[in-house]
Coordinates of C-alpha atoms and ligand atoms in Angstrom, one line a residue:
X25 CA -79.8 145.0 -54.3
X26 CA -76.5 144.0 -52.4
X27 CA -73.6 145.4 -53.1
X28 CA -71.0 143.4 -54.9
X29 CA -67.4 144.6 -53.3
X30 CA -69.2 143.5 -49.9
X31 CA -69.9 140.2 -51.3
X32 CA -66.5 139.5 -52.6
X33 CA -64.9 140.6 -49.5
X34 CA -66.5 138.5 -47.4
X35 CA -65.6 135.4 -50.1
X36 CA -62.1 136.8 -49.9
X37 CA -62.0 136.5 -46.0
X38 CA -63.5 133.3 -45.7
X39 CA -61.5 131.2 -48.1
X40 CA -58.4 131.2 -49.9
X41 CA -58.4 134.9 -51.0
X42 CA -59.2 134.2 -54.2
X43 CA -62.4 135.4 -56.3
X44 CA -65.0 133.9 -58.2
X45 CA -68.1 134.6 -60.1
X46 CA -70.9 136.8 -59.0
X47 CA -74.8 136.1 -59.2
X48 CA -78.2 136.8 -58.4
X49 CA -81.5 136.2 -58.4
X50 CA -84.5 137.8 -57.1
X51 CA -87.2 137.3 -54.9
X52 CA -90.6 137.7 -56.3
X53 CA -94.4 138.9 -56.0
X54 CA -97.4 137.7 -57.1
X55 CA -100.5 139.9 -58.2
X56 CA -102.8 137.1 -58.3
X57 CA -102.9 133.2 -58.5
X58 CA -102.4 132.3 -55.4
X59 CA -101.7 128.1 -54.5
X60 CA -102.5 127.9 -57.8
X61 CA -99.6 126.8 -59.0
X62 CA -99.6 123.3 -57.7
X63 CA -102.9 122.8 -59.2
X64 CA -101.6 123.1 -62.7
X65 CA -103.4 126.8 -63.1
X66 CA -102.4 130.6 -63.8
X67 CA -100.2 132.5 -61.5
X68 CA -99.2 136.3 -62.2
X69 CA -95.8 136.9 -60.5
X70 CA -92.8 139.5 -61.2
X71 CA -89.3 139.5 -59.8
X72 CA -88.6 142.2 -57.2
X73 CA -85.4 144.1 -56.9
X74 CA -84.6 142.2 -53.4
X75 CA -82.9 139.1 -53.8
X76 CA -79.6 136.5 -53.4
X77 CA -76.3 137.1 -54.3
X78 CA -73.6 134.8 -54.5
X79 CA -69.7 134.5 -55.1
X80 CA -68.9 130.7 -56.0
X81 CA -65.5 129.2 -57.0
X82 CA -64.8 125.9 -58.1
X83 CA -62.3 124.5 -55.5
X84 CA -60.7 121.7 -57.5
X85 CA -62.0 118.9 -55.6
X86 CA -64.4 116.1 -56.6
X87 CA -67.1 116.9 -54.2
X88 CA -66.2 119.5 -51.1
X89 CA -68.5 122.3 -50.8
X90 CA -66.9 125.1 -48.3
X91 CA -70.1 127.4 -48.1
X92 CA -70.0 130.8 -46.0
X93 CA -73.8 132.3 -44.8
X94 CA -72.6 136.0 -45.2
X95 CA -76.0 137.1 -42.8
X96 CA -75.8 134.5 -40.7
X97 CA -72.1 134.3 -40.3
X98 CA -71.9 130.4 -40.2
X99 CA -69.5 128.4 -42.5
X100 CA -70.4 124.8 -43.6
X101 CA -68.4 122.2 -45.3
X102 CA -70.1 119.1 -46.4
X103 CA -69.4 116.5 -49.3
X104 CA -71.9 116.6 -51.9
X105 CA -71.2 112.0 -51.7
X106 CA -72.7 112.3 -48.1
X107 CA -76.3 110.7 -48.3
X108 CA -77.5 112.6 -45.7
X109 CA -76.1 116.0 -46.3
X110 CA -75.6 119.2 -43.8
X111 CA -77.9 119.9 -41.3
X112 CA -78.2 123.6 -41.4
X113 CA -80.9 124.8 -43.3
X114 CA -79.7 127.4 -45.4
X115 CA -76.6 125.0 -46.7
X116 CA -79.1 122.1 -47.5
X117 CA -80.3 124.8 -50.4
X118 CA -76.8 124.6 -52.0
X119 CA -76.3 120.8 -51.0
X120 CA -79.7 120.4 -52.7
X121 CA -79.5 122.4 -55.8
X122 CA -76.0 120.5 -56.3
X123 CA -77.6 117.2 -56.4
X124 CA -80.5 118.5 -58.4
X125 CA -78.3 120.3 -61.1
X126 CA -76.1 117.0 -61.5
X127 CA -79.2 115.1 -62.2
X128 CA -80.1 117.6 -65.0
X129 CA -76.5 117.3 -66.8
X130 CA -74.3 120.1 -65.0
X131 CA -71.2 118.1 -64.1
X132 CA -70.8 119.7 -60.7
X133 CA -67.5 119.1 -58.8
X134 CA -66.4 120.8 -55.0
X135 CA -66.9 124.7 -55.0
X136 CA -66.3 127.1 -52.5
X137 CA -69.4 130.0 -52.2
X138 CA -70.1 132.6 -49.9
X139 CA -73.6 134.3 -50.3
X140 CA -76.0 137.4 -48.7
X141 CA -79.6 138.5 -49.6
X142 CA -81.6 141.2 -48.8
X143 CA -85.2 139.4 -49.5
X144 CA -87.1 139.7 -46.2
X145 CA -87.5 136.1 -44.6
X146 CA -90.9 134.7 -43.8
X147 CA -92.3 137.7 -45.5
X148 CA -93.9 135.6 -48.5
X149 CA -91.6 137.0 -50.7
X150 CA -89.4 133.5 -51.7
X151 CA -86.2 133.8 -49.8
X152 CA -85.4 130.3 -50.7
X153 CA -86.4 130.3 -54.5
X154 CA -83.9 133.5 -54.6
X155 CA -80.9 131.1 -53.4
X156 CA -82.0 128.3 -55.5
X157 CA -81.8 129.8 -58.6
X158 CA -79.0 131.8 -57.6
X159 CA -77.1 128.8 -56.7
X160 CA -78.5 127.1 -59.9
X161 CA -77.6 129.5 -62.0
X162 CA -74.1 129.7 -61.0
X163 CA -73.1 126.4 -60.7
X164 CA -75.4 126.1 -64.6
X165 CA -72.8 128.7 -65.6
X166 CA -69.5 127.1 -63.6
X167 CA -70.0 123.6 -64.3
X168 CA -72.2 123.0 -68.1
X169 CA -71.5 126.5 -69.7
X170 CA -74.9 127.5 -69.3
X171 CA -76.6 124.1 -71.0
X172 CA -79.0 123.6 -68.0
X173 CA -81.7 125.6 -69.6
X174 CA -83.5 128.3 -67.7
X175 CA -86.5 125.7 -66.6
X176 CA -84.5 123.0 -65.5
X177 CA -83.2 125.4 -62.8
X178 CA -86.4 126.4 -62.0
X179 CA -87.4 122.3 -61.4
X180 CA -84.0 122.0 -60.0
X181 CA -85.1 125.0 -57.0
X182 CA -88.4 122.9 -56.8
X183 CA -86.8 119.7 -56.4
X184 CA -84.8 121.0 -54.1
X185 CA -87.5 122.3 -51.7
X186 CA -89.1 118.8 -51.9
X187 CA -86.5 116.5 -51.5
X188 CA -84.1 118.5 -49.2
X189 CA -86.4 121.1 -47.4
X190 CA -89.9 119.5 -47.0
X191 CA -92.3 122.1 -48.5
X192 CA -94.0 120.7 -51.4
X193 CA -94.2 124.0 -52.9
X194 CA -95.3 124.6 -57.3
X195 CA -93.2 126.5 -59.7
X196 CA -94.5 130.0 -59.3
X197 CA -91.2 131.0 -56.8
X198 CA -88.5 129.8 -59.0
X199 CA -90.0 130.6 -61.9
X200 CA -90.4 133.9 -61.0
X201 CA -86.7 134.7 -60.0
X202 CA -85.2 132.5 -62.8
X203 CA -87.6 134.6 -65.8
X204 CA -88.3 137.4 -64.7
X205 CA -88.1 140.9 -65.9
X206 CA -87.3 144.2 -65.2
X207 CA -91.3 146.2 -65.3
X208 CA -93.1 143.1 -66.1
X209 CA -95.3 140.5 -64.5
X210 CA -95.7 137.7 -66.6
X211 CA -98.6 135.2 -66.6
X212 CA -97.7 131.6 -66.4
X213 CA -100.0 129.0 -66.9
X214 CA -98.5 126.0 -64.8
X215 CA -99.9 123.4 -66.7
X216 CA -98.7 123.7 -70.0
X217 CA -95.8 126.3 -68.7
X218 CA -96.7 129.0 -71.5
X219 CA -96.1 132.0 -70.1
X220 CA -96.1 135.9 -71.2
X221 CA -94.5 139.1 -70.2
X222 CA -96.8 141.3 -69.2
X223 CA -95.7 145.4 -69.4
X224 CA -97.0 147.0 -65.8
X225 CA -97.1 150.6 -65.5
X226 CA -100.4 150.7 -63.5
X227 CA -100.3 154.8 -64.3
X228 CA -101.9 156.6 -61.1
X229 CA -101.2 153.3 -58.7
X230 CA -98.7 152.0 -56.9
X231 CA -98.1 148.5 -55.2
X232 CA -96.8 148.0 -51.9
X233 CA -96.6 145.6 -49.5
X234 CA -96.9 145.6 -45.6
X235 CA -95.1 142.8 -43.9
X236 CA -97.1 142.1 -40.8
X237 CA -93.5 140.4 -39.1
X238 CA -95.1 137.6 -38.7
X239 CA -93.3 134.8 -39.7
X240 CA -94.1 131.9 -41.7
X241 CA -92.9 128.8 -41.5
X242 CA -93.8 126.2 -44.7
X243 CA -91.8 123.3 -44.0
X244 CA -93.6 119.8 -42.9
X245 CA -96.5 122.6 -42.5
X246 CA -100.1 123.0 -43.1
X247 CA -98.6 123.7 -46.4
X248 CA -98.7 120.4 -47.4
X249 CA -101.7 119.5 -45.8
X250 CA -103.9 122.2 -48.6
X251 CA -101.7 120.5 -51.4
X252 CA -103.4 117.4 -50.1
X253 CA -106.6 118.5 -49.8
X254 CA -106.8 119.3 -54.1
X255 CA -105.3 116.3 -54.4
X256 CA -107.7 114.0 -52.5
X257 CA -110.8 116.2 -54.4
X258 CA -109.2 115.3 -57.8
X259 CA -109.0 111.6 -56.8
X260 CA -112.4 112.1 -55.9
X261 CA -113.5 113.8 -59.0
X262 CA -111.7 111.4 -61.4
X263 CA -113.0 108.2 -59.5
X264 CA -116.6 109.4 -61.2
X265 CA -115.3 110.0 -64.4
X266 CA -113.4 107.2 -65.9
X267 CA -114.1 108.8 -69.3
X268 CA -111.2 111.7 -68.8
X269 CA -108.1 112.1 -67.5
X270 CA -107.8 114.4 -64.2
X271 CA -104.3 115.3 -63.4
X272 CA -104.7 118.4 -61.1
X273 CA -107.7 121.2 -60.3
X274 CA -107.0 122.5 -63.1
X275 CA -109.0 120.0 -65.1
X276 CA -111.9 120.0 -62.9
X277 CA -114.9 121.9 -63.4
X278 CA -117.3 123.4 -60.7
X279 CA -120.1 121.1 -61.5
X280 CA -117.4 118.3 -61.2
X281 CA -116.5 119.8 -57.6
X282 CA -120.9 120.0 -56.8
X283 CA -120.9 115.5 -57.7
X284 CA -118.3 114.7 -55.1
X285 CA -119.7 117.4 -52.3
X286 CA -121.0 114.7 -50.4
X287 CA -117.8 112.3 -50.4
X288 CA -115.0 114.7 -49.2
X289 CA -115.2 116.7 -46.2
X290 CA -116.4 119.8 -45.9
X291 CA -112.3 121.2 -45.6
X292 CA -111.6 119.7 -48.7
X293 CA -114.2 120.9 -50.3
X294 CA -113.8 124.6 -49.6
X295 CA -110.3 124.3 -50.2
X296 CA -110.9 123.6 -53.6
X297 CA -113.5 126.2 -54.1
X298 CA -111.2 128.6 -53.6
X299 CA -108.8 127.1 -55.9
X300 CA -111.2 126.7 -59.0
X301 CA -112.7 130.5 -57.8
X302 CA -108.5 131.6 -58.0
X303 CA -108.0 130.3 -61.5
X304 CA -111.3 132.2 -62.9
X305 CA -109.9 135.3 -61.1
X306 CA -106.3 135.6 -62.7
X307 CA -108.0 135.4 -65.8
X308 CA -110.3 138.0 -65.2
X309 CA -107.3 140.4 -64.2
X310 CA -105.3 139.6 -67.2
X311 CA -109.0 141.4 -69.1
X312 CA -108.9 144.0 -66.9
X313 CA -105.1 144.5 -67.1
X314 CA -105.5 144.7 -71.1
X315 CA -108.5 147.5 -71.0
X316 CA -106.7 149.3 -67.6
X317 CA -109.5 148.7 -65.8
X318 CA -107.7 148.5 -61.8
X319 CA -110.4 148.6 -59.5
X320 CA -111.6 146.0 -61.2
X321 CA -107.9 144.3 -60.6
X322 CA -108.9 145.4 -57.1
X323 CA -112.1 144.0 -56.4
X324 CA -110.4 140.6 -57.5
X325 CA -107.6 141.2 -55.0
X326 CA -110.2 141.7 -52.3
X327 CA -111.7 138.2 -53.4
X328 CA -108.7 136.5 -53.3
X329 CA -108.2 137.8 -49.7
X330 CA -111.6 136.9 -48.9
X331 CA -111.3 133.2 -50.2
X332 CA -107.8 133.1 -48.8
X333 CA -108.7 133.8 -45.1
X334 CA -112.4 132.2 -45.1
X335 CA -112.0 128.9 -47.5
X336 CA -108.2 128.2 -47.5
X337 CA -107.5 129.3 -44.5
X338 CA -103.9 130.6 -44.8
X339 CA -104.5 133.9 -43.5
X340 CA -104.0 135.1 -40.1
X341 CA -105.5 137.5 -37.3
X342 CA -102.9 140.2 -38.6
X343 CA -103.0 140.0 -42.0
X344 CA -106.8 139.7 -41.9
X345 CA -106.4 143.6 -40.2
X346 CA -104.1 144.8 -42.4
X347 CA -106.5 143.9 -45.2
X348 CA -109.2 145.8 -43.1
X349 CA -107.4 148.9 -42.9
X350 CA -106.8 148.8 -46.8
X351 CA -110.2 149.1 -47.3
X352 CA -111.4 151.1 -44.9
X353 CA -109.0 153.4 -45.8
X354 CA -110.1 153.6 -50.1
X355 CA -107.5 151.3 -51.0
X356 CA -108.0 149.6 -54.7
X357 CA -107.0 145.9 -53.7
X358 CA -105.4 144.0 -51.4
X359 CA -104.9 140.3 -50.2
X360 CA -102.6 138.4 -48.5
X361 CA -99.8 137.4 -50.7
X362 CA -97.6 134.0 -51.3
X363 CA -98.2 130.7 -49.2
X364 CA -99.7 132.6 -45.8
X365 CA -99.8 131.8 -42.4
X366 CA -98.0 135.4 -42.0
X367 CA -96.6 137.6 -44.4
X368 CA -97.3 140.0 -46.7
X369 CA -100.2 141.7 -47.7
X370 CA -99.7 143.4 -51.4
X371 CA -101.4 146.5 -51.9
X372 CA -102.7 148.2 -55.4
X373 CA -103.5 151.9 -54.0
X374 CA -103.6 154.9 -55.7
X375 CA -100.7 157.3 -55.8
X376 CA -103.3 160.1 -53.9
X377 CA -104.3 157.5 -50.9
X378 CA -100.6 156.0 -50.5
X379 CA -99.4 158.4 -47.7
X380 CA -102.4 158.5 -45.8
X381 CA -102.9 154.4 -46.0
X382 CA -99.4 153.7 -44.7
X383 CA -99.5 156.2 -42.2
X384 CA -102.6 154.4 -40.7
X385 CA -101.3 151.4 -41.1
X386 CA -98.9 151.9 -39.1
X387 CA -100.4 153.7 -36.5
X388 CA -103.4 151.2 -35.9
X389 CA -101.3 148.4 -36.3
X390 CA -98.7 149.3 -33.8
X391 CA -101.5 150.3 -31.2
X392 CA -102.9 146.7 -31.3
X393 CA -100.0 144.7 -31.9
X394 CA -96.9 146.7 -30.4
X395 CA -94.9 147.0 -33.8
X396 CA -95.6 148.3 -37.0
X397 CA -95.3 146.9 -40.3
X398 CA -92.7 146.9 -42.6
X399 CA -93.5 148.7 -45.7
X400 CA -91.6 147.6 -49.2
X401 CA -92.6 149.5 -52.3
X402 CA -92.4 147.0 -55.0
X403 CA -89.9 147.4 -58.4
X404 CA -90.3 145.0 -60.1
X405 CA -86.6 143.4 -61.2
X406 CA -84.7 141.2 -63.7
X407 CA -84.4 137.4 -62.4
X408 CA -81.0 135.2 -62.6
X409 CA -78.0 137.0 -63.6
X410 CA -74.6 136.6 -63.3
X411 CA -72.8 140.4 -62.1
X412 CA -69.3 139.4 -63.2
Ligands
GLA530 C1 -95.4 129.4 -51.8 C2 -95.0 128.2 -52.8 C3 -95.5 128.5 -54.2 C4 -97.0 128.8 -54.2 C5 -97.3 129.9 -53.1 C6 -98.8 130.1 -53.0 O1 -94.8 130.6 -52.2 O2 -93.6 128.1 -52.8 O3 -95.2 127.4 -55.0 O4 -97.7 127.6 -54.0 O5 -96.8 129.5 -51.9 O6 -99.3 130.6 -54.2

């Protein structure tokens, strides 16, 4: 994590020397449950300890935001009253998570806010849920004493990204970084929004993620089109069955998906094959989590990658190698993790095979692609928190 004095000297700098409150939030993982979550099934996520952190004041004013980008060294000022809102990408997060924390009771007035991270962007790992809930949680804390409970911020970081930053994304990101918890995953199911800590101590394995550097970019992006896809195949599904109510894939069942084969196209229907195939599988880890059984947590890892590359298609020519090489070299499980189309790949691999894996890794991948990848051994963190 960031350090705090760097932070608040930067806020110091940049506006009227003053000092205000400190917060973070994390970026996260996911084991498994991948583009689940906007199909109303399970996702198994944990906060990392890489994340946002932000000093915000309130400036007196009815609705001037001053906001300093510590990384990218770019102040803003916008009025939260202005329809249209900045233009710079990173300040429509706090322009957005303003609106979207008025709606859901925080009396937000003008505030001044400076803010770094240290989550790796485009590396799958939810830059932009660790500002929204960051910014959520301080302006929750600033502006309604903390009445914005914790999943209204995490709908407030969603709204955000679909009204403000075009990426129709679920609820596994902010949810992630707003609950989180130091050593555990937790399993959420994104229907009903039940969720449980889950203790991981995998004893004899370690995860760790290779970031191929490719970057991925969500917005207005093929993104959208898969969320489509399981929409049009529940349209599909629930046009047959008056009888019942169909909301998302998550109420559809694989005979269900065999009736409408010959109506959607074949696209749609592998795209939701993988989905309904993802939902059996976080299941089936959570059994294997309880007994310690981690190949077995493996193999499903290896599925998901499979059905991630070949049905859903969010994979890419270098994570697709970096999957290779985890095999080849003995490695339990890995897939590509988060939204795709670049990214991560997270790694379950035995504490004996670790060295030897990365070292490869790194060799093969920087013969064929002229750089290696960036390794981040996970910790798993605690999500929103203010730091004083
Ligand atoms: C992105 C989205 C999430 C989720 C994942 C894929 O991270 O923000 O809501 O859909 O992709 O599992």
């Amino acid at each position: 994590m960031m350090d705090i004095e760097f932070v608040r000297s930067r806020f110091i700098k940049h506006f009227d020397g003053n000092t205000g409150n400190v917060y973070a939030s994390p970026g996260r993982i996911n084991l498994i449950g991948e583009h689940t979550d906007y199909n109303g099934g399970y996702v198994f996520p944990g906060a990392v300890d890489k994340g946002v952190m932000a000093e915000i004041r309130p400036n007196g004013t009815e609705d001037t935001v001053m906001a300093y980008s510590i990384d990218l060294k770019d102040r803003v000022d916008f009025k939260l009253s202005d329809p249209n809102g900045p233009r710079a990408s990173w300040a429509r997060y706090i322009y957005g998570i303003a609106l979207e924390m008025r709606k859901r009771g925080a009396n937000v007035k003008g505030f001044n806010i400076a803010f770094a991270g240290d989550v790796p962007l485009g590396a799958g790992m939810s830059s932009s849920a660790a500002m929204e809930s960051c910014f959520a949680f301080g302006l929750n804390d600033l502006f309604a004493d903390g009445k914005v409970s914790q999943w209204d911020m995490v709908l407030a970081g969603q709204a955000t990204e679909h009204n403000y930053c075009g990426v129709n994304c679920g609820i596994m990101d902010q949810f992630a970084s707003v609950f989180g918890k130091s050593g555990c995953l937790m399993r959420l199911d994104c229907r009903s929004r039940e969720f449980e800590y889950f203790p991981f101590k995998p004893d004899g394995y370690r995860l760790v993620l290779l970031d191929s550097v490719v970057k991925h970019q969500l917005a207005g992006s093929p993104y959208n089109d898969r969320r489509r896809s399981c929409e049009n195949v529940v349209k599909h599904i629930a046009a047959k069955h008056p009888e019942a109510t169909f909301e998302t894939l998550r109420d559809c069942t694989w005979e269900q998906l065999e009736e409408v084969k010959a109506d959607i196209s074949e696209e749609d229907y592998r795209r939701a094959k993988f989905v309904l195939g993802e939902k059996d599988r976080v299941l089936a880890v959570c059994d294997a989590l309880n007994v310690g059984d981690y190949e077995r947590v493996g193999e499903l890892m290896y599925q998901t990658h499979e059905g991630l590359s070949k049905d859903y298609e969010v994979s890419c020519e270098e994570l697709d190698f970096l999957n290779d090489i985890a095999k080849e070299n003995g490695v339990t499980g890995s897939r590509i993790m988060g939204g795709g189309f670049g990214g991560c790949t997270i790694n379950l691999v035995r504490n004996d095979l670790y060295l030897q894996f990365i070292s490869d890794a790194k060799k093969r991948f920087n013969e064929k692609y002229g750089h290696e990848p960036k390794v981040y051994d996970v910790v798993i963190g605690d999500g929103s928190r203010k730091l004083c």
